[in-house]
Coordinates of C-alpha atoms and ligand atoms in Angstrom, one line a residue:
X1 CA 154.5 167.4 -36.0
X2 CA 151.2 168.8 -35.5
X3 CA 149.8 168.3 -32.1
X4 CA 147.7 165.7 -31.2
X5 CA 144.3 166.1 -30.6
X6 CA 142.7 164.3 -28.2
X7 CA 139.8 161.7 -29.0
X8 CA 137.2 163.5 -26.8
X9 CA 137.7 166.9 -28.4
X10 CA 138.0 165.2 -32.2
X11 CA 134.7 163.2 -31.3
X12 CA 133.0 166.8 -30.2
X13 CA 134.3 168.3 -33.4
X14 CA 132.9 165.4 -35.3
X15 CA 129.7 165.2 -34.1
X16 CA 129.1 169.1 -34.1
X17 CA 127.8 169.0 -37.4
X18 CA 125.9 165.8 -37.1
X19 CA 122.2 165.8 -37.4
X20 CA 119.4 162.9 -37.2
X21 CA 118.2 162.0 -40.5
X22 CA 114.7 162.9 -42.0
X23 CA 112.2 160.6 -40.6
X24 CA 110.4 158.3 -43.2
X25 CA 107.5 156.1 -43.7
X26 CA 108.1 152.9 -43.3
X27 CA 106.0 150.0 -43.8
X28 CA 105.7 148.0 -40.3
X29 CA 107.2 144.9 -41.8
X30 CA 110.1 146.3 -42.3
X31 CA 110.6 148.7 -39.0
X32 CA 112.4 146.2 -37.3
X33 CA 115.7 148.1 -36.0
X34 CA 114.3 151.4 -36.6
X35 CA 113.9 154.3 -34.2
X36 CA 110.5 155.2 -34.1
X37 CA 110.7 159.1 -34.5
X38 CA 107.7 160.1 -32.6
X39 CA 105.6 158.5 -29.9
X40 CA 102.4 156.5 -31.1
X41 CA 99.3 156.2 -29.1
X42 CA 96.3 153.6 -29.0
X43 CA 94.4 155.0 -31.7
X44 CA 91.2 152.7 -30.2
X45 CA 90.8 150.6 -26.8
X46 CA 92.8 147.7 -26.8
X47 CA 91.2 145.1 -26.8
X48 CA 88.5 147.1 -28.6
X49 CA 85.7 145.3 -26.8
X50 CA 85.0 143.5 -23.6
X51 CA 85.6 139.6 -24.6
X52 CA 85.7 136.4 -22.9
X53 CA 89.0 135.2 -21.6
X54 CA 87.8 131.4 -21.8
X55 CA 85.7 129.1 -23.6
X56 CA 82.6 129.0 -21.6
X57 CA 79.1 130.5 -21.1
X58 CA 78.3 134.3 -20.4
X59 CA 75.7 135.0 -18.1
X60 CA 74.7 137.2 -15.2
X61 CA 76.2 136.9 -12.1
X62 CA 73.3 137.5 -10.1
X63 CA 72.1 134.3 -11.6
X64 CA 74.8 132.2 -10.1
X65 CA 74.7 133.9 -6.4
X66 CA 73.0 130.5 -5.1
X67 CA 74.2 128.3 -7.2
X68 CA 76.2 125.3 -5.5
X69 CA 76.9 121.5 -6.6
X70 CA 73.9 120.1 -4.3
X71 CA 71.6 123.0 -5.6
X72 CA 72.8 123.6 -9.2
X73 CA 70.9 126.5 -11.2
X74 CA 69.8 125.9 -14.7
X75 CA 70.2 128.7 -17.3
X76 CA 68.4 128.6 -20.8
X77 CA 71.0 128.2 -23.4
X78 CA 70.2 131.5 -25.4
X79 CA 72.8 130.9 -28.3
X80 CA 76.6 131.0 -29.7
X81 CA 78.9 133.7 -30.1
X82 CA 81.2 133.1 -33.4
X83 CA 84.8 134.3 -33.2
X84 CA 85.0 137.9 -35.4
X85 CA 81.3 138.5 -35.1
X86 CA 79.6 140.7 -33.1
X87 CA 77.4 139.2 -30.3
X88 CA 73.9 139.2 -31.4
X89 CA 72.2 137.5 -28.2
X90 CA 71.5 139.7 -25.6
X91 CA 72.0 138.0 -22.1
X92 CA 68.6 138.4 -20.2
X93 CA 68.1 137.0 -16.4
X94 CA 68.3 133.3 -16.6
X95 CA 69.9 133.1 -19.8
X96 CA 73.3 131.6 -21.1
X97 CA 75.1 132.7 -24.3
X98 CA 78.1 130.1 -25.2
X99 CA 81.4 132.1 -26.1
X100 CA 84.7 131.4 -27.1
X101 CA 88.2 132.5 -25.6
X102 CA 88.3 136.4 -27.3
X103 CA 84.7 136.3 -28.3
X104 CA 82.9 139.2 -27.9
X105 CA 80.9 139.1 -24.6
X106 CA 76.9 139.5 -25.3
X107 CA 75.3 142.5 -24.0
X108 CA 73.6 141.8 -20.6
X109 CA 76.2 139.5 -19.5
X110 CA 78.9 140.2 -16.6
X111 CA 80.6 137.2 -16.0
X112 CA 81.7 134.0 -17.9
X113 CA 81.7 130.6 -16.7
X114 CA 84.6 127.9 -17.7
X115 CA 83.2 125.1 -19.9
X116 CA 84.9 123.1 -17.5
X117 CA 82.9 124.2 -14.6
X118 CA 79.5 123.8 -15.8
X119 CA 77.0 120.6 -17.6
X120 CA 75.0 120.6 -20.0
X121 CA 71.5 119.0 -19.6
X122 CA 68.4 118.9 -21.4
X123 CA 67.0 121.8 -19.5
X124 CA 70.1 123.9 -20.4
X125 CA 73.6 125.0 -18.8
X126 CA 74.1 123.7 -15.4
X127 CA 75.7 125.7 -12.8
X128 CA 76.9 124.5 -9.8
X129 CA 78.7 127.5 -8.0
X130 CA 78.8 131.2 -8.2
X131 CA 80.8 133.1 -10.5
X132 CA 81.5 136.7 -9.3
X133 CA 80.9 139.8 -11.8
X134 CA 83.9 140.5 -14.2
X135 CA 85.3 136.9 -14.1
X136 CA 86.6 135.4 -16.8
X137 CA 85.8 138.9 -18.4
X138 CA 88.6 141.3 -20.4
X139 CA 87.0 144.3 -20.7
X140 CA 87.8 146.4 -23.6
X141 CA 90.7 148.9 -23.1
X142 CA 92.2 146.5 -20.3
X143 CA 95.5 146.3 -22.3
X144 CA 95.7 150.1 -23.5
X145 CA 93.0 153.1 -23.2
X146 CA 92.5 155.3 -26.3
X147 CA 95.3 157.9 -26.5
X148 CA 97.4 156.2 -23.9
X149 CA 101.3 155.6 -25.1
X150 CA 101.7 152.6 -27.0
X151 CA 105.6 153.1 -28.3
X152 CA 107.7 156.3 -27.1
X153 CA 109.4 158.3 -29.1
X154 CA 113.2 157.4 -29.6
X155 CA 112.2 153.6 -29.2
X156 CA 114.3 151.0 -31.3
X157 CA 111.5 149.0 -32.6
X158 CA 111.9 145.4 -31.3
X159 CA 109.5 142.5 -32.0
X160 CA 106.9 143.2 -28.7
X161 CA 107.1 146.9 -30.1
X162 CA 105.7 145.8 -33.9
X163 CA 103.3 143.5 -32.6
X164 CA 101.9 146.2 -30.0
X165 CA 101.7 148.5 -33.4
X166 CA 100.4 146.1 -35.2
X167 CA 97.5 145.0 -32.5
X168 CA 96.8 148.9 -32.5
X169 CA 96.0 149.0 -36.2
X170 CA 99.4 150.7 -37.4
X171 CA 100.2 149.7 -40.6
X172 CA 103.4 151.9 -41.0
X173 CA 105.4 153.9 -38.9
X174 CA 107.2 157.4 -39.2
X175 CA 111.0 156.5 -38.3
X176 CA 114.4 157.7 -38.7
X177 CA 116.0 156.0 -41.3
X178 CA 119.3 153.7 -41.2
X179 CA 121.9 155.8 -42.5
X180 CA 123.3 154.8 -45.9
X181 CA 127.1 154.6 -45.5
X182 CA 129.3 154.6 -48.7
X183 CA 132.5 152.6 -47.9
X184 CA 135.5 153.1 -50.2
X185 CA 139.1 151.4 -49.6
X186 CA 142.3 152.8 -50.9
X187 CA 145.1 151.1 -51.9
X188 CA 147.2 149.9 -54.5
X189 CA 148.5 146.7 -53.0
X190 CA 144.8 145.5 -52.4
X191 CA 143.0 143.0 -54.3
X192 CA 139.6 141.2 -53.6
X193 CA 139.4 138.5 -51.4
X194 CA 139.2 135.3 -53.7
X195 CA 141.8 136.6 -56.1
X196 CA 145.1 135.3 -55.6
X197 CA 147.5 138.5 -54.3
X198 CA 150.4 138.8 -56.4
X199 CA 153.9 139.8 -54.6
X200 CA 153.5 142.6 -52.8
X201 CA 149.7 142.6 -52.9
X202 CA 147.0 141.8 -49.8
X203 CA 143.6 141.1 -49.9
X204 CA 141.3 144.4 -49.3
X205 CA 139.5 143.5 -45.9
X206 CA 138.4 147.1 -44.4
X207 CA 135.2 147.1 -46.6
X208 CA 134.4 143.7 -45.1
X209 CA 135.3 144.7 -41.6
X210 CA 133.5 148.1 -42.2
X211 CA 130.5 147.0 -43.8
X212 CA 129.8 144.6 -40.3
X213 CA 130.6 147.6 -38.1
X214 CA 128.1 149.8 -39.9
X215 CA 125.3 146.7 -39.6
X216 CA 126.1 146.9 -36.0
X217 CA 125.6 150.5 -35.4
X218 CA 122.5 150.4 -37.2
X219 CA 123.5 151.7 -40.8
X220 CA 123.0 150.3 -44.4
X221 CA 126.7 149.7 -45.8
X222 CA 127.2 150.3 -49.4
X223 CA 130.5 148.6 -50.4
X224 CA 131.4 151.5 -53.1
X225 CA 134.4 150.3 -54.5
X226 CA 138.3 149.4 -53.9
X227 CA 140.3 152.4 -56.2
X228 CA 144.0 152.7 -56.1
X229 CA 146.2 155.4 -54.9
X230 CA 144.8 158.1 -57.0
X231 CA 143.1 160.9 -55.6
X232 CA 140.7 161.3 -58.8
X233 CA 139.9 157.6 -58.4
X234 CA 138.7 158.3 -54.7
X235 CA 136.8 161.4 -55.7
X236 CA 135.1 159.5 -58.5
X237 CA 134.1 156.7 -56.3
X238 CA 132.9 159.1 -53.7
X239 CA 130.8 160.9 -56.6
X240 CA 129.3 157.9 -57.8
X241 CA 128.2 156.6 -54.7
X242 CA 126.8 160.1 -53.4
X243 CA 123.1 159.7 -54.6
X244 CA 122.7 156.5 -52.6
X245 CA 124.6 157.5 -49.5
X246 CA 124.0 159.9 -46.0
X247 CA 128.1 159.2 -45.3
X248 CA 131.0 158.7 -46.7
X249 CA 133.6 156.3 -44.9
X250 CA 137.2 155.8 -46.8
X251 CA 139.6 153.9 -45.4
X252 CA 143.4 154.3 -46.2
X253 CA 145.7 157.0 -47.7
X254 CA 144.9 159.8 -44.7
X255 CA 148.4 160.1 -43.3
X256 CA 151.5 161.8 -44.4
X257 CA 152.5 159.1 -47.3
X258 CA 153.8 160.7 -50.6
X259 CA 151.3 159.2 -52.2
X260 CA 148.4 159.1 -49.8
X261 CA 145.4 159.8 -52.0
X262 CA 142.3 160.8 -49.8
X263 CA 145.0 163.8 -48.1
X264 CA 145.9 164.6 -52.2
X265 CA 142.1 164.3 -52.9
X266 CA 141.1 167.2 -50.7
X267 CA 144.3 169.1 -50.4
X268 CA 143.3 172.1 -52.0
X269 CA 139.7 172.4 -50.7
X270 CA 139.4 172.7 -47.0
X271 CA 136.3 170.8 -47.0
X272 CA 138.2 168.1 -44.9
X273 CA 140.4 168.5 -42.3
X274 CA 143.3 165.8 -41.6
X275 CA 144.6 165.7 -38.0
X276 CA 146.4 163.6 -35.5
X277 CA 144.3 162.0 -33.0
X278 CA 145.7 160.9 -29.8
X279 CA 144.3 157.3 -29.8
X280 CA 146.7 154.2 -30.7
X281 CA 145.8 152.8 -32.9
X282 CA 144.0 155.1 -35.2
X283 CA 146.2 158.4 -35.5
X284 CA 145.8 160.0 -38.5
X285 CA 142.1 160.8 -39.4
X286 CA 140.3 162.9 -41.8
X287 CA 136.8 164.0 -41.6
X288 CA 134.7 166.9 -43.2
X289 CA 131.9 167.2 -45.7
X290 CA 131.2 165.9 -49.3
X291 CA 129.1 166.8 -51.6
X292 CA 127.4 168.2 -48.6
X293 CA 127.4 164.8 -46.8
X294 CA 129.8 163.9 -43.8
X295 CA 132.9 162.5 -44.9
X296 CA 134.9 160.2 -42.2
X297 CA 138.8 159.2 -44.0
X298 CA 140.0 156.4 -41.4
X299 CA 143.7 155.0 -41.5
X300 CA 143.7 151.6 -43.6
X301 CA 145.3 149.5 -41.1
X302 CA 142.7 147.6 -40.3
X303 CA 142.6 147.4 -36.2
X304 CA 143.0 151.4 -36.5
X305 CA 140.0 151.5 -38.8
X306 CA 138.0 149.7 -36.1
X307 CA 138.9 151.8 -33.7
X308 CA 138.5 155.1 -35.3
X309 CA 135.1 153.7 -36.6
X310 CA 134.0 152.7 -32.9
X311 CA 135.2 156.0 -31.5
X312 CA 134.0 158.3 -34.2
X313 CA 131.9 157.1 -36.9
X314 CA 129.5 154.9 -34.7
X315 CA 128.6 157.7 -32.4
X316 CA 127.8 159.9 -35.8
X317 CA 125.8 157.3 -37.2
X318 CA 123.9 157.1 -34.0
X319 CA 123.1 160.4 -34.2
X320 CA 121.8 160.0 -38.0
X321 CA 120.0 157.4 -37.0
X322 CA 118.2 159.1 -33.9
X323 CA 120.2 156.4 -31.5
X324 CA 121.7 157.4 -28.5
X325 CA 125.9 158.2 -29.5
X326 CA 127.2 157.6 -26.1
X327 CA 129.7 154.5 -26.2
X328 CA 128.8 151.9 -24.2
X329 CA 131.5 150.6 -22.1
X330 CA 132.0 147.2 -20.3
X331 CA 133.5 147.8 -16.8
X332 CA 136.2 144.8 -16.5
X333 CA 138.9 143.6 -14.4
X334 CA 142.3 143.2 -16.2
X335 CA 143.8 139.6 -16.7
X336 CA 147.0 140.9 -17.9
X337 CA 149.7 143.9 -18.0
X338 CA 149.0 146.4 -20.7
X339 CA 151.6 149.3 -21.4
X340 CA 150.4 152.4 -21.9
X341 CA 151.3 155.3 -24.3
X342 CA 153.1 158.2 -23.2
X343 CA 150.6 160.6 -25.4
X344 CA 148.0 158.6 -26.9
X345 CA 145.1 156.8 -25.3
X346 CA 145.4 153.0 -26.4
X347 CA 142.8 150.4 -27.6
X348 CA 144.3 146.5 -27.3
X349 CA 141.6 143.5 -28.1
X350 CA 140.9 141.5 -25.5
X351 CA 138.6 138.7 -24.8
X352 CA 135.9 138.5 -22.2
X353 CA 134.6 136.1 -19.7
X354 CA 132.4 136.1 -16.2
X355 CA 133.2 135.5 -13.1
X356 CA 129.8 135.8 -11.3
X357 CA 128.5 139.2 -12.2
X358 CA 132.2 140.7 -13.0
X359 CA 133.7 140.5 -16.5
X360 CA 137.3 139.5 -17.2
X361 CA 139.2 141.1 -19.7
X362 CA 142.3 138.7 -21.2
X363 CA 144.6 141.0 -23.4
X364 CA 145.1 138.3 -26.5
X365 CA 148.7 138.5 -26.3
X366 CA 148.9 139.8 -30.1
X367 CA 149.5 143.5 -29.9
X368 CA 150.4 144.9 -32.9
X369 CA 147.5 147.0 -34.3
X370 CA 147.5 145.3 -38.1
X371 CA 146.7 142.3 -36.6
X372 CA 143.1 141.4 -37.7
X373 CA 143.6 137.6 -36.5
X374 CA 143.9 139.4 -32.9
X375 CA 140.7 141.0 -33.6
X376 CA 138.9 137.8 -34.9
X377 CA 139.7 136.6 -31.4
X378 CA 138.6 139.3 -29.2
X379 CA 135.2 140.2 -27.8
X380 CA 136.3 144.2 -27.2
X381 CA 139.0 146.8 -27.1
X382 CA 140.0 147.4 -23.9
X383 CA 141.2 151.0 -23.3
X384 CA 144.2 152.1 -21.3
X385 CA 144.4 155.8 -20.2
X386 CA 147.2 157.9 -21.7
X387 CA 150.5 157.1 -19.4
X388 CA 148.6 154.7 -17.4
X389 CA 150.0 151.3 -17.2
X390 CA 147.4 148.7 -16.2
X391 CA 148.6 145.8 -14.5
X392 CA 146.9 142.6 -13.6
X393 CA 143.8 143.1 -11.3
X394 CA 143.1 146.7 -12.4
X395 CA 139.8 147.9 -13.5
X396 CA 139.4 148.7 -17.1
X397 CA 136.5 149.8 -19.5
X398 CA 136.2 147.9 -22.8
X399 CA 134.1 148.7 -26.0
X400 CA 132.6 145.6 -26.9
X401 CA 133.2 144.4 -30.7
X402 CA 130.9 141.5 -30.8
X403 CA 127.4 141.1 -29.3
X404 CA 126.8 137.9 -26.8
Ligands
AMP501 P1 147.4 153.6 -45.2 O1 146.7 154.0 -44.0 O2 146.8 153.5 -46.3 O3 148.9 154.2 -45.1 O4 147.4 151.6 -44.8 C1 147.9 151.2 -43.8 C2 148.1 150.0 -43.6 O5 146.8 149.2 -44.0 C3 149.0 149.9 -45.1 O6 149.4 148.2 -44.4 C4 147.8 148.9 -45.9 O7 148.3 148.0 -47.0 C5 146.9 148.5 -45.0 N1 145.5 148.7 -45.7 C6 145.0 149.5 -46.3 N2 143.8 149.5 -46.7 C7 143.6 148.3 -46.7 C8 142.6 147.3 -46.5 N3 141.1 148.2 -47.3 N4 142.5 146.1 -46.3 C9 143.3 145.9 -45.9 N5 144.6 146.8 -45.4 C10 144.6 147.6 -45.8
MG502 MG1 147.4 152.8 -48.2

């Protein structure tokens, strides 16, 4: 048996050759979730012109200074500003112009009296109190000045960013695309869900699991097929998927079994290395380059595939997508016993609960690595360091496998 490579060492090796995908121009209405490649600044002041913050009347503050309920000032109504139109009337001394919320502030005016605070009489607008300069006026550039950074590079575009970019006039952005991940499942025993498995067969599940994991990691999954334990079929599926993929993820067939097809597919080349990594589950792993694109061979056992994905594939996809590749661990207090492995870091499904601001991790009870049902009830994977049994109350760290 070859010596085990630690997970950290393996991750370093895997990530060494991974680079961010080339940014693409993405229409703003499709840009949600993309990573902005370069910062974007305001190309003009926001808002672009001074406007009224209220439905009211634009006037000169100086005209209102002496106004009171006892001695109202009456200003002549000189016109009305319409939404979306330039303010055509100038506000001279003694004049007022009606202006709606967001309407352009007419030249000459420096304050807006809200409709509620004044009256209309035959002679014009009746003002019963002073309105200081700038009152109810939104100056141009109040939100952002031309040239100021609107959204920084590396930002994952979310609702507020998209709104701000649209407000600044951007209809598309330069963003790092989502890595397209071709997922291939291997195994003579596999049938598609919806088909009745014959004796000795099982339903193929990894491509669905991996599809979800890829999406969650910000990638674009492409289920590229379920193939038998035949090296030629594996290579054919990968080759067919290659034009529409940035990275390959294959499950099954990477260990030492006689029929392991992925191992046999790459036996005569050194493009892909097969290693034993010190994680449990998830020991046999393959990584390399195929047709110029990163290739991951994950163990077939679904729980092992999940662990391998989280530890090695997810960081790679993050780098390709321009995202932070660090695994985000939840610090938690363990609510059960977890036995360590002598030579591996172990990952065990746990449920998470909150006690105040503390996260509690409850082992699911079912510990065998092929148990998808245990995973479906879990919120995360608790990490058990090599040769360190964890007792109730121990601090541990958990990789979340579901959000919220
Ligand atoms: P392998 O890594 O090919 O030796 O497979 C290890 C275990 O995982 C076997 O019990 C397989 O039946 C199972 N397995 C492999 N691939 C899949 C898959 N795509 N869906 C469900 N189970 C799988
Ligand atoms: Mg197999």
